Short mmCIF file of C-alpha atoms and ligand atoms in Angstrom, two decimals:
data_model
loop_
_atom_site.label_atom_id
_atom_site.label_comp_id
_atom_site.label_asym_id
_atom_site.label_seq_id
_atom_site.Cartn_x
_atom_site.Cartn_y
_atom_site.Cartn_z
CA UNK A 1 -31.50 236.63 95.16
CA UNK A 2 -32.14 237.49 98.80
CA UNK A 3 -32.61 241.14 99.68
CA UNK A 4 -29.56 241.23 101.98
CA UNK A 5 -27.30 240.10 99.15
CA UNK A 6 -28.66 242.63 96.65
CA UNK A 7 -28.23 245.32 99.29
CA UNK A 8 -24.47 244.77 99.34
CA UNK A 9 -24.10 245.45 95.63
CA UNK A 10 -26.37 248.45 95.79
CA UNK A 11 -24.37 249.59 98.81
CA UNK A 12 -21.22 249.47 96.73
CA UNK A 13 -22.76 251.74 94.07
CA UNK A 14 -23.84 254.22 96.71
CA UNK A 15 -20.45 254.09 98.42
CA UNK A 16 -18.64 254.85 95.15
CA UNK A 17 -20.84 257.90 94.61
CA UNK A 18 -20.22 259.13 98.15
CA UNK A 19 -16.47 258.59 97.93
CA UNK A 20 -16.18 260.41 94.62
CA UNK A 21 -17.99 263.32 96.19
CA UNK A 22 -16.02 263.37 99.46
CA UNK A 23 -12.63 262.32 98.16
CA UNK A 24 -12.28 263.26 94.49
CA UNK A 25 -9.34 261.50 92.80
CA UNK A 26 -9.01 258.87 95.55
CA UNK A 27 -9.79 255.89 93.33
CA UNK A 28 -7.49 257.23 90.61
CA UNK A 29 -4.65 257.50 93.12
CA UNK A 30 -5.34 254.06 94.63
CA UNK A 31 -5.23 252.46 91.19
CA UNK A 32 -1.57 253.47 90.98
CA UNK A 33 -0.44 251.65 94.11
CA UNK A 34 -0.54 251.47 97.87
CA UNK A 35 1.74 252.66 100.65
CA UNK A 36 -0.15 252.03 103.89
CA UNK A 37 1.45 253.04 107.16
CA UNK A 38 -0.39 250.37 109.11
CA UNK A 39 -0.70 246.61 109.29
CA UNK A 40 -3.81 245.46 111.18
CA UNK A 41 -4.03 242.06 112.77
CA UNK A 42 -7.57 241.70 114.08
CA UNK A 43 -10.34 239.26 114.86
CA UNK A 44 -12.56 237.99 112.04
CA UNK A 45 -15.57 239.12 114.06
CA UNK A 46 -17.94 241.07 111.79
CA UNK A 47 -18.30 243.77 114.42
CA UNK A 48 -14.65 244.91 114.34
CA UNK A 49 -13.89 246.23 110.82
CA UNK A 50 -10.47 247.87 110.81
CA UNK A 51 -11.16 250.80 108.47
CA UNK A 52 -14.57 251.76 109.77
CA UNK A 53 -13.65 251.89 113.48
CA UNK A 54 -10.56 254.00 112.76
CA UNK A 55 -12.20 256.20 110.10
CA UNK A 56 -9.40 255.25 107.75
CA UNK A 57 -9.66 255.52 103.96
CA UNK A 58 -8.84 252.67 101.56
CA UNK A 59 -5.08 252.62 101.06
CA UNK A 60 -4.28 253.27 104.75
CA UNK A 61 -4.37 249.82 106.36
CA UNK A 62 -3.03 246.45 105.25
CA UNK A 63 -5.25 243.87 106.92
CA UNK A 64 -5.11 240.31 108.22
CA UNK A 65 -7.88 238.89 110.36
CA UNK A 66 -8.49 235.52 111.94
CA UNK A 67 -10.35 234.06 114.91
CA UNK A 68 -9.18 235.86 118.07
CA UNK A 69 -6.39 237.81 116.29
CA UNK A 70 -3.73 235.15 116.62
CA UNK A 71 -0.09 235.47 115.56
CA UNK A 72 1.10 231.91 115.16
CA UNK A 73 4.55 231.15 113.80
CA UNK A 74 3.25 228.22 111.80
CA UNK A 75 0.61 230.33 110.04
CA UNK A 76 2.22 230.93 106.64
CA UNK A 77 -0.73 233.01 105.49
CA UNK A 78 -0.37 235.49 108.34
CA UNK A 79 3.44 235.49 108.19
CA UNK A 80 3.37 236.17 104.44
CA UNK A 81 1.12 239.16 105.07
CA UNK A 82 3.42 240.38 107.86
CA UNK A 83 6.53 239.81 105.71
CA UNK A 84 5.12 241.77 102.77
CA UNK A 85 3.90 244.57 105.04
CA UNK A 86 7.19 244.89 106.89
CA UNK A 87 9.75 244.18 104.13
CA UNK A 88 8.04 245.61 101.04
CA UNK A 89 5.39 248.10 102.14
CA UNK A 90 7.56 249.18 105.08
CA UNK A 91 4.61 249.82 107.36
CA UNK A 92 5.47 251.98 110.38
CA UNK A 93 2.97 250.40 112.76
CA UNK A 94 1.52 246.95 113.35
CA UNK A 95 -1.68 246.98 115.37
CA UNK A 96 -2.94 243.81 117.04
CA UNK A 97 -6.57 244.61 117.78
CA UNK A 98 -8.56 242.23 119.97
CA UNK A 99 -11.97 242.94 121.31
CA UNK A 100 -13.87 242.43 124.55
CA UNK A 101 -16.58 239.79 124.19
CA UNK A 102 -14.43 237.80 121.74
CA UNK A 103 -16.09 234.43 121.10
CA UNK A 104 -12.78 232.76 120.37
CA UNK A 105 -11.26 233.87 123.67
CA UNK A 106 -14.40 232.86 125.55
CA UNK A 107 -14.38 229.44 123.93
CA UNK A 108 -10.73 228.98 124.89
CA UNK A 109 -11.61 229.84 128.51
CA UNK A 110 -14.22 227.12 128.60
CA UNK A 111 -13.91 223.32 128.55
CA UNK A 112 -16.34 222.98 125.64
CA UNK A 113 -15.17 221.21 122.50
CA UNK A 114 -15.71 222.96 119.18
CA UNK A 115 -14.39 220.16 116.99
CA UNK A 116 -11.73 221.21 114.48
CA UNK A 117 -11.62 224.70 116.02
CA UNK A 118 -10.07 223.26 119.22
CA UNK A 119 -6.74 223.13 117.37
CA UNK A 120 -6.85 226.85 116.80
CA UNK A 121 -8.15 227.66 120.29
CA UNK A 122 -5.46 225.59 122.02
CA UNK A 123 -3.01 228.45 121.36
CA UNK A 124 -5.26 230.79 123.34
CA UNK A 125 -5.43 228.22 126.11
CA UNK A 126 -1.62 228.45 126.18
CA UNK A 127 -1.98 232.17 126.91
CA UNK A 128 -4.27 231.28 129.82
CA UNK A 129 -1.73 228.80 131.18
CA UNK A 130 1.10 231.34 130.99
CA UNK A 131 -1.01 233.89 132.88
CA UNK A 132 -2.79 231.43 135.17
CA UNK A 133 -1.81 233.10 138.46
CA UNK A 134 -3.23 236.48 137.40
CA UNK A 135 -6.37 235.16 135.71
CA UNK A 136 -7.31 232.63 138.40
CA UNK A 137 -6.94 235.49 140.91
CA UNK A 138 -9.86 237.39 139.31
CA UNK A 139 -13.10 236.17 140.91
CA UNK A 140 -15.55 238.04 138.67
CA UNK A 141 -15.98 235.99 135.49
CA UNK A 142 -16.64 239.00 133.26
CA UNK A 143 -13.55 240.77 134.56
CA UNK A 144 -11.49 237.62 134.05
CA UNK A 145 -12.75 237.35 130.48
CA UNK A 146 -11.93 241.02 129.79
CA UNK A 147 -8.41 240.62 131.19
CA UNK A 148 -7.90 237.40 129.18
CA UNK A 149 -8.79 239.33 126.02
CA UNK A 150 -6.11 241.91 126.90
CA UNK A 151 -3.50 239.28 127.78
CA UNK A 152 -4.24 237.50 124.52
CA UNK A 153 -3.52 240.72 122.58
CA UNK A 154 -0.32 241.22 124.57
CA UNK A 155 0.79 237.65 123.83
CA UNK A 156 0.29 238.25 120.07
CA UNK A 157 2.33 241.49 120.30
CA UNK A 158 5.08 239.40 121.89
CA UNK A 159 4.69 236.74 119.19
CA UNK A 160 5.36 239.45 116.59
CA UNK A 161 8.46 240.53 118.53
CA UNK A 162 9.70 236.89 118.17
CA UNK A 163 9.59 237.05 114.37
CA UNK A 164 13.18 237.15 113.16
CA UNK A 165 12.55 239.35 110.10
CA UNK A 166 10.86 241.93 112.34
CA UNK A 167 13.88 241.90 114.67
CA UNK A 168 16.01 242.39 111.56
CA UNK A 169 14.09 245.62 110.80
CA UNK A 170 14.72 246.87 114.34
CA UNK A 171 18.46 246.49 113.81
CA UNK A 172 18.18 249.00 110.93
CA UNK A 173 15.85 251.54 112.52
CA UNK A 174 12.95 252.22 114.86
CA UNK A 175 10.11 250.79 112.74
CA UNK A 176 7.79 248.96 112.87
CA UNK A 177 6.18 249.76 116.21
CA UNK A 178 3.95 246.93 117.40
CA UNK A 179 0.87 248.02 119.35
CA UNK A 180 -1.90 246.20 121.27
CA UNK A 181 -5.49 247.45 121.27
CA UNK A 182 -8.75 246.16 122.67
CA UNK A 183 -12.02 247.26 121.09
CA UNK A 184 -15.25 247.62 123.08
CA UNK A 185 -18.22 246.30 121.08
CA UNK A 186 -20.73 248.14 123.29
CA UNK A 187 -19.21 251.65 122.85
CA UNK A 188 -17.25 251.44 119.63
CA UNK A 189 -14.18 252.69 121.47
CA UNK A 190 -10.64 251.41 121.25
CA UNK A 191 -8.41 251.07 124.32
CA UNK A 192 -4.69 251.31 123.69
CA UNK A 193 -3.30 248.63 126.01
CA UNK A 194 0.09 250.42 126.19
CA UNK A 195 2.10 247.37 125.31
CA UNK A 196 3.85 249.03 122.35
CA UNK A 197 7.19 247.50 121.36
CA UNK A 198 9.90 248.22 118.85
CA UNK A 199 12.51 245.90 120.29
CA UNK A 200 12.76 242.33 121.52
CA UNK A 201 14.68 243.35 124.64
CA UNK A 202 11.81 242.37 126.98
CA UNK A 203 11.77 238.81 125.66
CA UNK A 204 13.66 235.84 127.07
CA UNK A 205 17.19 235.73 125.63
CA UNK A 206 16.46 232.55 123.70
CA UNK A 207 14.17 234.55 121.35
CA UNK A 208 16.85 237.07 120.33
CA UNK A 209 18.07 236.49 116.78
CA UNK A 210 21.48 237.31 115.40
CA UNK A 211 23.48 235.94 112.49
CA UNK A 212 25.17 232.60 113.30
CA UNK A 213 28.74 233.01 114.49
CO1 CO J 301 -13.27 237.88 118.31
#
């Protein structure tokens, strides 16, 4: 077996020893169940691991990741994760975490074809179209890319606000809060984009759900 593969398994052994030393009883507690406060929707990018960059222990964050942290209403995998997190685990916060330098966002900005992936990226192109005036107004390509990353996160926050079973939760209380973050690969730092929502009031009226009359 290649060295890199063996290193993962050895890493696990070392990690267990470290955890038992630093957090005695953690594994015993976790074996009884989970009640995370957070749902993380992030990019699959290997450089943006939810728990590591937030210094969160196992048991704290329910996680879903895909290319360019998309929230698509036809993605039954993602929606099942969100449903379980919101309805059963009762998470208090949903964090959509994008990252500057995101390859998926960059690909969507370009006119290159990536085969099958184009069908995934087309949704990010939609975000460009909806923000065309602002993005086309940014001359510097790097700045435009950075802003597109942020607008993509914001669009996914809005997509979560359009989910009827999340709106249902908001009728019963203040949770979950939906937040948008952007992570900087070069510094390891997270920027809170200040697009937090716990209501659908900012959305077009057509997206507001209520029981049929
Ligand atoms: Co990415």
